[in-house]
Amino acid sequence: MPGIRETRRLPYSAEQMFDLVADVERYDEFLPWIVGVRVRSNSESEMVADLLVGFKSLREKFTSRVLKNRPREIEVIYLDGPMRDLDNCWSFTPIEGGGCEIHFSVEFTFRNRIFEALAGQYFDRAFRKMVAAFEARADELYGSSRPSATSVA
């Protein structure tokens, strides 16, 4: 299954970043292409949510189960939608001296292999844009205590 992985160091605490990522209800306020959100159920440890993704006149609904292990990890399990599979995992590790390191991975499989080959070319760019949107949201919510985030290879 194709996938993308990213590690970032941010000046925010693991708890702050966990809260930002777990706040699925607000994704349509800051994530590109998310045009609607419906949370079906939500508890301290699990959520089921529908995301409506739109680009121009195209609209697709994705349903996912979000497993929350506060403040260390969020795992998103694809339940239904136009793809065969789309799972991702966030982990948040405190850094000595402040801030945290975030590990994010996403794995995806399209139902149509030809579409997967075509869309896969753009998935990396879309992924990077989404990561940047989370970072900008953290800056907006928590302020910036250092000039910028750093990427870890």
Short mmCIF file of N, CA and C in Angstrom, two decimals:
data_model
loop_
_atom_site.label_atom_id
_atom_site.label_comp_id
_atom_site.label_asym_id
_atom_site.label_seq_id
_atom_site.Cartn_x
_atom_site.Cartn_y
_atom_site.Cartn_z
N MET A 1 0.85 -1.17 0.00
CA MET A 1 0.00 0.00 0.00
C MET A 1 0.90 1.24 0.00
N PRO A 2 0.67 2.20 -0.93
CA PRO A 2 1.47 3.43 -0.94
C PRO A 2 1.31 4.20 0.36
N GLY A 3 2.32 4.94 0.71
CA GLY A 3 2.24 5.72 1.94
C GLY A 3 3.23 6.86 1.97
N ILE A 4 2.99 7.76 2.91
CA ILE A 4 3.84 8.92 3.12
C ILE A 4 4.09 9.03 4.61
N ARG A 5 5.32 9.37 4.96
CA ARG A 5 5.67 9.56 6.36
C ARG A 5 6.37 10.90 6.54
N GLU A 6 6.12 11.54 7.66
CA GLU A 6 6.71 12.84 7.94
C GLU A 6 6.98 12.93 9.43
N THR A 7 8.11 13.51 9.78
CA THR A 7 8.42 13.81 11.18
C THR A 7 8.74 15.29 11.27
N ARG A 8 8.11 15.96 12.23
CA ARG A 8 8.31 17.40 12.41
C ARG A 8 8.55 17.69 13.88
N ARG A 9 9.38 18.70 14.14
CA ARG A 9 9.57 19.22 15.50
C ARG A 9 8.89 20.57 15.57
N LEU A 10 8.01 20.71 16.53
CA LEU A 10 7.25 21.94 16.69
C LEU A 10 7.43 22.48 18.10
N PRO A 11 7.25 23.79 18.28
CA PRO A 11 7.46 24.40 19.60
C PRO A 11 6.28 24.20 20.56
N TYR A 12 5.31 23.40 20.19
CA TYR A 12 4.11 23.21 21.01
C TYR A 12 4.19 21.88 21.75
N SER A 13 3.47 21.80 22.86
CA SER A 13 3.50 20.58 23.66
C SER A 13 2.78 19.44 22.94
N ALA A 14 3.10 18.23 23.34
CA ALA A 14 2.42 17.05 22.80
C ALA A 14 0.92 17.16 23.06
N GLU A 15 0.53 17.66 24.22
CA GLU A 15 -0.88 17.80 24.57
C GLU A 15 -1.58 18.79 23.64
N GLN A 16 -0.92 19.92 23.37
CA GLN A 16 -1.51 20.91 22.46
C GLN A 16 -1.70 20.34 21.07
N MET A 17 -0.70 19.65 20.56
CA MET A 17 -0.81 19.10 19.21
C MET A 17 -1.82 17.95 19.17
N PHE A 18 -1.87 17.15 20.22
CA PHE A 18 -2.88 16.10 20.29
C PHE A 18 -4.27 16.74 20.20
N ASP A 19 -4.51 17.78 21.00
CA ASP A 19 -5.82 18.44 21.02
C ASP A 19 -6.18 19.01 19.65
N LEU A 20 -5.21 19.60 18.97
CA LEU A 20 -5.46 20.17 17.66
C LEU A 20 -5.87 19.08 16.66
N VAL A 21 -5.13 17.99 16.62
CA VAL A 21 -5.42 16.91 15.67
C VAL A 21 -6.73 16.21 16.04
N ALA A 22 -7.01 16.07 17.32
CA ALA A 22 -8.24 15.38 17.76
C ALA A 22 -9.49 16.23 17.57
N ASP A 23 -9.34 17.51 17.29
CA ASP A 23 -10.48 18.41 17.13
C ASP A 23 -11.04 18.33 15.70
N VAL A 24 -11.47 17.15 15.33
CA VAL A 24 -11.94 16.87 13.98
C VAL A 24 -13.11 17.79 13.60
N GLU A 25 -13.94 18.13 14.56
CA GLU A 25 -15.10 18.98 14.27
C GLU A 25 -14.73 20.32 13.64
N ARG A 26 -13.50 20.77 13.83
CA ARG A 26 -13.07 22.07 13.29
C ARG A 26 -12.21 21.95 12.03
N TYR A 27 -12.05 20.76 11.50
CA TYR A 27 -11.20 20.58 10.32
C TYR A 27 -11.65 21.45 9.15
N ASP A 28 -12.96 21.63 8.98
CA ASP A 28 -13.42 22.42 7.85
C ASP A 28 -13.07 23.90 7.99
N GLU A 29 -12.60 24.33 9.16
CA GLU A 29 -12.19 25.71 9.37
C GLU A 29 -10.78 26.00 8.86
N PHE A 30 -9.94 24.96 8.74
CA PHE A 30 -8.55 25.24 8.38
C PHE A 30 -7.90 24.26 7.42
N LEU A 31 -8.49 23.12 7.18
CA LEU A 31 -7.86 22.16 6.27
C LEU A 31 -8.37 22.35 4.84
N PRO A 32 -7.44 22.41 3.88
CA PRO A 32 -7.89 22.55 2.49
C PRO A 32 -8.71 21.33 2.07
N TRP A 33 -9.71 21.59 1.29
CA TRP A 33 -10.58 20.57 0.68
C TRP A 33 -11.58 19.94 1.64
N ILE A 34 -11.52 20.22 2.94
CA ILE A 34 -12.54 19.70 3.86
C ILE A 34 -13.67 20.73 3.86
N VAL A 35 -14.83 20.34 3.33
CA VAL A 35 -15.94 21.28 3.22
C VAL A 35 -17.06 20.99 4.21
N GLY A 36 -16.96 19.88 4.92
CA GLY A 36 -17.96 19.57 5.93
C GLY A 36 -17.50 18.44 6.84
N VAL A 37 -17.98 18.48 8.09
CA VAL A 37 -17.62 17.48 9.08
C VAL A 37 -18.89 17.11 9.86
N ARG A 38 -19.07 15.82 10.09
CA ARG A 38 -20.14 15.36 10.97
C ARG A 38 -19.56 14.31 11.91
N VAL A 39 -19.58 14.60 13.20
CA VAL A 39 -19.11 13.63 14.18
C VAL A 39 -20.30 12.79 14.61
N ARG A 40 -20.22 11.51 14.35
CA ARG A 40 -21.32 10.58 14.68
C ARG A 40 -21.30 10.21 16.16
N SER A 41 -20.09 10.00 16.68
CA SER A 41 -19.94 9.66 18.10
C SER A 41 -18.57 10.13 18.55
N ASN A 42 -18.46 10.43 19.85
CA ASN A 42 -17.19 10.93 20.35
C ASN A 42 -17.08 10.62 21.84
N SER A 43 -15.98 10.00 22.23
CA SER A 43 -15.69 9.75 23.64
C SER A 43 -14.23 10.11 23.87
N GLU A 44 -13.77 9.92 25.07
CA GLU A 44 -12.38 10.21 25.41
C GLU A 44 -11.40 9.38 24.58
N SER A 45 -11.81 8.16 24.19
CA SER A 45 -10.88 7.27 23.51
C SER A 45 -11.21 6.96 22.05
N GLU A 46 -12.42 7.32 21.59
CA GLU A 46 -12.79 6.95 20.22
C GLU A 46 -13.82 7.92 19.64
N MET A 47 -13.71 8.14 18.35
CA MET A 47 -14.64 8.98 17.62
C MET A 47 -14.93 8.32 16.28
N VAL A 48 -16.16 8.51 15.79
CA VAL A 48 -16.49 8.13 14.42
C VAL A 48 -16.98 9.40 13.75
N ALA A 49 -16.37 9.73 12.60
CA ALA A 49 -16.68 10.99 11.93
C ALA A 49 -16.73 10.82 10.42
N ASP A 50 -17.57 11.66 9.80
CA ASP A 50 -17.65 11.76 8.34
C ASP A 50 -16.98 13.07 7.94
N LEU A 51 -16.12 13.01 6.95
CA LEU A 51 -15.52 14.22 6.37
C LEU A 51 -16.00 14.32 4.93
N LEU A 52 -16.49 15.48 4.56
CA LEU A 52 -16.87 15.74 3.18
C LEU A 52 -15.71 16.51 2.55
N VAL A 53 -15.11 15.90 1.55
CA VAL A 53 -13.96 16.48 0.87
C VAL A 53 -14.44 17.00 -0.47
N GLY A 54 -14.06 18.23 -0.78
CA GLY A 54 -14.50 18.81 -2.04
C GLY A 54 -13.39 19.53 -2.76
N PHE A 55 -13.42 19.44 -4.06
CA PHE A 55 -12.51 20.18 -4.92
C PHE A 55 -13.28 20.53 -6.17
N LYS A 56 -13.47 21.83 -6.39
CA LYS A 56 -14.31 22.33 -7.47
C LYS A 56 -15.69 21.70 -7.35
N SER A 57 -16.17 20.99 -8.37
CA SER A 57 -17.52 20.43 -8.29
C SER A 57 -17.54 18.99 -7.75
N LEU A 58 -16.39 18.43 -7.45
CA LEU A 58 -16.32 17.07 -6.92
C LEU A 58 -16.52 17.06 -5.41
N ARG A 59 -17.30 16.11 -4.90
CA ARG A 59 -17.54 15.94 -3.47
C ARG A 59 -17.51 14.44 -3.15
N GLU A 60 -16.79 14.09 -2.10
CA GLU A 60 -16.73 12.69 -1.65
C GLU A 60 -16.79 12.67 -0.13
N LYS A 61 -17.48 11.68 0.42
CA LYS A 61 -17.58 11.52 1.87
C LYS A 61 -16.71 10.35 2.31
N PHE A 62 -15.94 10.60 3.38
CA PHE A 62 -15.10 9.58 3.99
C PHE A 62 -15.57 9.39 5.42
N THR A 63 -15.69 8.15 5.85
CA THR A 63 -16.03 7.86 7.24
C THR A 63 -14.85 7.15 7.88
N SER A 64 -14.48 7.61 9.08
CA SER A 64 -13.32 7.04 9.77
C SER A 64 -13.60 6.86 11.25
N ARG A 65 -12.90 5.90 11.83
CA ARG A 65 -12.87 5.72 13.28
C ARG A 65 -11.55 6.30 13.76
N VAL A 66 -11.63 7.16 14.76
CA VAL A 66 -10.45 7.82 15.30
C VAL A 66 -10.19 7.27 16.71
N LEU A 67 -9.08 6.59 16.89
CA LEU A 67 -8.71 6.03 18.19
C LEU A 67 -7.74 7.01 18.86
N LYS A 68 -8.10 7.45 20.06
CA LYS A 68 -7.33 8.49 20.75
C LYS A 68 -6.67 7.92 22.00
N ASN A 69 -5.36 8.07 22.07
CA ASN A 69 -4.58 7.67 23.23
C ASN A 69 -3.86 8.92 23.72
N ARG A 70 -4.59 9.75 24.46
CA ARG A 70 -4.11 11.07 24.88
C ARG A 70 -2.95 10.96 25.85
N PRO A 71 -1.89 11.72 25.68
CA PRO A 71 -1.56 12.68 24.62
C PRO A 71 -0.57 12.13 23.60
N ARG A 72 -0.44 10.83 23.52
CA ARG A 72 0.65 10.21 22.74
C ARG A 72 0.33 9.87 21.29
N GLU A 73 -0.93 9.46 20.99
CA GLU A 73 -1.17 8.91 19.65
C GLU A 73 -2.62 9.06 19.23
N ILE A 74 -2.81 9.26 17.93
CA ILE A 74 -4.12 9.24 17.30
C ILE A 74 -4.01 8.36 16.08
N GLU A 75 -4.88 7.35 16.00
CA GLU A 75 -4.89 6.45 14.86
C GLU A 75 -6.23 6.60 14.15
N VAL A 76 -6.20 6.80 12.84
CA VAL A 76 -7.41 7.00 12.05
C VAL A 76 -7.58 5.79 11.13
N ILE A 77 -8.71 5.11 11.29
CA ILE A 77 -8.99 3.89 10.54
C ILE A 77 -10.14 4.17 9.57
N TYR A 78 -9.91 3.97 8.32
CA TYR A 78 -10.88 4.22 7.26
C TYR A 78 -12.00 3.19 7.34
N LEU A 79 -13.24 3.67 7.34
CA LEU A 79 -14.39 2.78 7.38
C LEU A 79 -15.13 2.71 6.05
N ASP A 80 -15.32 3.88 5.41
CA ASP A 80 -16.12 3.90 4.19
C ASP A 80 -15.80 5.14 3.37
N GLY A 81 -15.94 5.01 2.07
CA GLY A 81 -15.72 6.13 1.17
C GLY A 81 -15.27 5.65 -0.19
N PRO A 82 -14.75 6.55 -1.01
CA PRO A 82 -14.43 6.22 -2.39
C PRO A 82 -13.12 5.44 -2.58
N MET A 83 -12.34 5.29 -1.54
CA MET A 83 -11.07 4.58 -1.66
C MET A 83 -11.20 3.16 -1.13
N ARG A 84 -10.21 2.34 -1.39
CA ARG A 84 -10.20 1.01 -0.80
C ARG A 84 -9.73 1.09 0.64
N ASP A 85 -8.72 1.97 0.88
CA ASP A 85 -8.18 2.11 2.23
C ASP A 85 -7.51 3.47 2.36
N LEU A 86 -7.57 4.05 3.55
CA LEU A 86 -6.92 5.33 3.84
C LEU A 86 -6.76 5.42 5.35
N ASP A 87 -5.63 5.00 5.85
CA ASP A 87 -5.39 4.99 7.29
C ASP A 87 -4.22 5.91 7.61
N ASN A 88 -4.29 6.56 8.77
CA ASN A 88 -3.15 7.36 9.18
C ASN A 88 -2.96 7.30 10.68
N CYS A 89 -1.75 7.67 11.09
CA CYS A 89 -1.39 7.62 12.50
C CYS A 89 -0.54 8.84 12.83
N TRP A 90 -0.87 9.46 13.96
CA TRP A 90 -0.11 10.58 14.50
C TRP A 90 0.47 10.13 15.83
N SER A 91 1.75 10.42 16.07
CA SER A 91 2.29 10.22 17.41
C SER A 91 2.99 11.51 17.83
N PHE A 92 2.91 11.80 19.12
CA PHE A 92 3.40 13.06 19.69
C PHE A 92 4.36 12.73 20.82
N THR A 93 5.62 13.14 20.67
CA THR A 93 6.65 12.84 21.66
C THR A 93 7.22 14.14 22.21
N PRO A 94 7.12 14.36 23.53
CA PRO A 94 7.70 15.58 24.10
C PRO A 94 9.21 15.63 23.85
N ILE A 95 9.72 16.83 23.64
CA ILE A 95 11.15 17.05 23.44
C ILE A 95 11.69 17.73 24.70
N GLU A 96 12.84 17.26 25.15
CA GLU A 96 13.46 17.89 26.31
C GLU A 96 13.70 19.37 26.01
N GLY A 97 13.29 20.22 26.93
CA GLY A 97 13.42 21.65 26.74
C GLY A 97 12.18 22.31 26.15
N GLY A 98 11.17 21.51 25.82
CA GLY A 98 9.92 22.06 25.31
C GLY A 98 9.63 21.65 23.88
N GLY A 99 8.38 21.74 23.53
CA GLY A 99 7.95 21.35 22.20
C GLY A 99 7.75 19.86 22.09
N CYS A 100 7.50 19.41 20.87
CA CYS A 100 7.31 17.98 20.66
C CYS A 100 7.72 17.59 19.25
N GLU A 101 7.93 16.31 19.09
CA GLU A 101 8.20 15.75 17.78
C GLU A 101 6.94 15.00 17.36
N ILE A 102 6.50 15.28 16.15
CA ILE A 102 5.30 14.65 15.62
C ILE A 102 5.71 13.71 14.51
N HIS A 103 5.23 12.48 14.58
CA HIS A 103 5.41 11.50 13.51
C HIS A 103 4.03 11.30 12.90
N PHE A 104 3.94 11.46 11.59
CA PHE A 104 2.67 11.29 10.90
C PHE A 104 2.89 10.35 9.73
N SER A 105 2.01 9.39 9.59
CA SER A 105 2.08 8.50 8.43
C SER A 105 0.68 8.29 7.89
N VAL A 106 0.60 8.16 6.59
CA VAL A 106 -0.67 7.88 5.93
C VAL A 106 -0.41 6.80 4.89
N GLU A 107 -1.32 5.84 4.83
CA GLU A 107 -1.26 4.78 3.82
C GLU A 107 -2.59 4.77 3.10
N PHE A 108 -2.55 4.58 1.79
CA PHE A 108 -3.77 4.68 1.01
C PHE A 108 -3.76 3.69 -0.15
N THR A 109 -4.94 3.26 -0.53
CA THR A 109 -5.14 2.43 -1.70
C THR A 109 -6.43 2.88 -2.38
N PHE A 110 -6.33 3.22 -3.64
CA PHE A 110 -7.52 3.59 -4.40
C PHE A 110 -8.20 2.32 -4.90
N ARG A 111 -9.48 2.40 -5.15
CA ARG A 111 -10.22 1.25 -5.68
C ARG A 111 -9.77 0.92 -7.10
N ASN A 112 -9.39 1.93 -7.86
CA ASN A 112 -8.98 1.77 -9.25
C ASN A 112 -7.47 1.97 -9.34
N ARG A 113 -6.76 0.95 -9.80
CA ARG A 113 -5.28 1.02 -9.86
C ARG A 113 -4.78 2.11 -10.82
N ILE A 114 -5.50 2.33 -11.90
CA ILE A 114 -5.09 3.38 -12.84
C ILE A 114 -5.23 4.74 -12.17
N PHE A 115 -6.35 4.96 -11.49
CA PHE A 115 -6.55 6.21 -10.78
C PHE A 115 -5.49 6.36 -9.69
N GLU A 116 -5.14 5.25 -9.03
CA GLU A 116 -4.12 5.30 -7.99
C GLU A 116 -2.79 5.78 -8.56
N ALA A 117 -2.43 5.29 -9.73
CA ALA A 117 -1.17 5.70 -10.36
C ALA A 117 -1.20 7.19 -10.71
N LEU A 118 -2.33 7.68 -11.21
CA LEU A 118 -2.44 9.09 -11.56
C LEU A 118 -2.51 9.98 -10.32
N ALA A 119 -3.39 9.65 -9.40
CA ALA A 119 -3.60 10.48 -8.21
C ALA A 119 -2.40 10.43 -7.28
N GLY A 120 -1.69 9.32 -7.27
CA GLY A 120 -0.52 9.19 -6.41
C GLY A 120 0.51 10.27 -6.65
N GLN A 121 0.57 10.78 -7.89
CA GLN A 121 1.50 11.85 -8.21
C GLN A 121 1.16 13.12 -7.46
N TYR A 122 -0.10 13.35 -7.19
CA TYR A 122 -0.56 14.58 -6.53
C TYR A 122 -0.75 14.40 -5.03
N PHE A 123 -0.79 13.16 -4.59
CA PHE A 123 -1.07 12.89 -3.18
C PHE A 123 0.01 13.48 -2.28
N ASP A 124 1.26 13.38 -2.72
CA ASP A 124 2.36 13.93 -1.92
C ASP A 124 2.21 15.43 -1.73
N ARG A 125 1.89 16.15 -2.80
CA ARG A 125 1.69 17.60 -2.70
C ARG A 125 0.50 17.93 -1.80
N ALA A 126 -0.58 17.19 -1.94
CA ALA A 126 -1.76 17.42 -1.10
C ALA A 126 -1.42 17.15 0.35
N PHE A 127 -0.67 16.09 0.61
CA PHE A 127 -0.25 15.75 1.97
C PHE A 127 0.56 16.89 2.58
N ARG A 128 1.51 17.42 1.85
CA ARG A 128 2.35 18.52 2.35
C ARG A 128 1.50 19.76 2.65
N LYS A 129 0.50 20.02 1.82
CA LYS A 129 -0.38 21.16 2.05
C LYS A 129 -1.20 20.97 3.33
N MET A 130 -1.64 19.74 3.58
CA MET A 130 -2.40 19.44 4.80
C MET A 130 -1.51 19.61 6.04
N VAL A 131 -0.28 19.11 5.99
CA VAL A 131 0.64 19.25 7.11
C VAL A 131 0.89 20.73 7.41
N ALA A 132 1.08 21.53 6.36
CA ALA A 132 1.29 22.96 6.53
C ALA A 132 0.06 23.62 7.17
N ALA A 133 -1.13 23.14 6.83
CA ALA A 133 -2.36 23.70 7.41
C ALA A 133 -2.44 23.39 8.90
N PHE A 134 -2.02 22.20 9.33
CA PHE A 134 -2.00 21.88 10.76
C PHE A 134 -1.00 22.77 11.48
N GLU A 135 0.17 22.99 10.89
CA GLU A 135 1.18 23.86 11.51
C GLU A 135 0.67 25.29 11.63
N ALA A 136 0.03 25.81 10.58
CA ALA A 136 -0.51 27.16 10.61
C ALA A 136 -1.60 27.28 11.67
N ARG A 137 -2.41 26.24 11.81
CA ARG A 137 -3.46 26.25 12.83
C ARG A 137 -2.85 26.27 14.23
N ALA A 138 -1.77 25.51 14.44
CA ALA A 138 -1.08 25.52 15.74
C ALA A 138 -0.54 26.92 16.03
N ASP A 139 0.06 27.57 15.03
CA ASP A 139 0.56 28.94 15.21
C ASP A 139 -0.57 29.88 15.59
N GLU A 140 -1.71 29.72 14.93
CA GLU A 140 -2.87 30.57 15.20
C GLU A 140 -3.41 30.35 16.61
N LEU A 141 -3.53 29.09 17.03
CA LEU A 141 -4.10 28.78 18.33
C LEU A 141 -3.15 29.02 19.50
N TYR A 142 -1.88 28.68 19.31
CA TYR A 142 -0.93 28.66 20.42
C TYR A 142 0.16 29.72 20.33
N GLY A 143 0.22 30.44 19.21
CA GLY A 143 1.29 31.42 19.02
C GLY A 143 2.58 30.71 18.66
N SER A 144 3.52 31.44 18.19
CA SER A 144 4.79 30.84 17.79
C SER A 144 5.88 31.29 18.74
N SER A 145 6.51 30.32 19.40
CA SER A 145 7.56 30.65 20.36
C SER A 145 8.96 30.53 19.75
N ARG A 146 9.01 30.08 18.49
CA ARG A 146 10.28 30.08 17.76
C ARG A 146 9.97 30.30 16.29
N PRO A 147 10.97 30.66 15.49
CA PRO A 147 10.71 31.10 14.13
C PRO A 147 9.95 30.10 13.25
N SER A 148 10.30 28.81 13.31
CA SER A 148 9.62 27.87 12.43
C SER A 148 9.80 26.45 12.91
N ALA A 149 8.99 25.59 12.32
CA ALA A 149 9.10 24.16 12.61
C ALA A 149 10.30 23.62 11.84
N THR A 150 10.78 22.48 12.27
CA THR A 150 11.86 21.84 11.54
C THR A 150 11.41 20.46 11.11
N SER A 151 11.86 20.07 9.96
CA SER A 151 11.54 18.75 9.44
C SER A 151 12.68 17.81 9.82
N VAL A 152 12.34 16.61 10.18
CA VAL A 152 13.34 15.63 10.56
C VAL A 152 13.35 14.54 9.50
N ALA A 153 14.47 14.25 8.93
CA ALA A 153 14.54 13.25 7.84
C ALA A 153 14.35 11.86 8.35
#
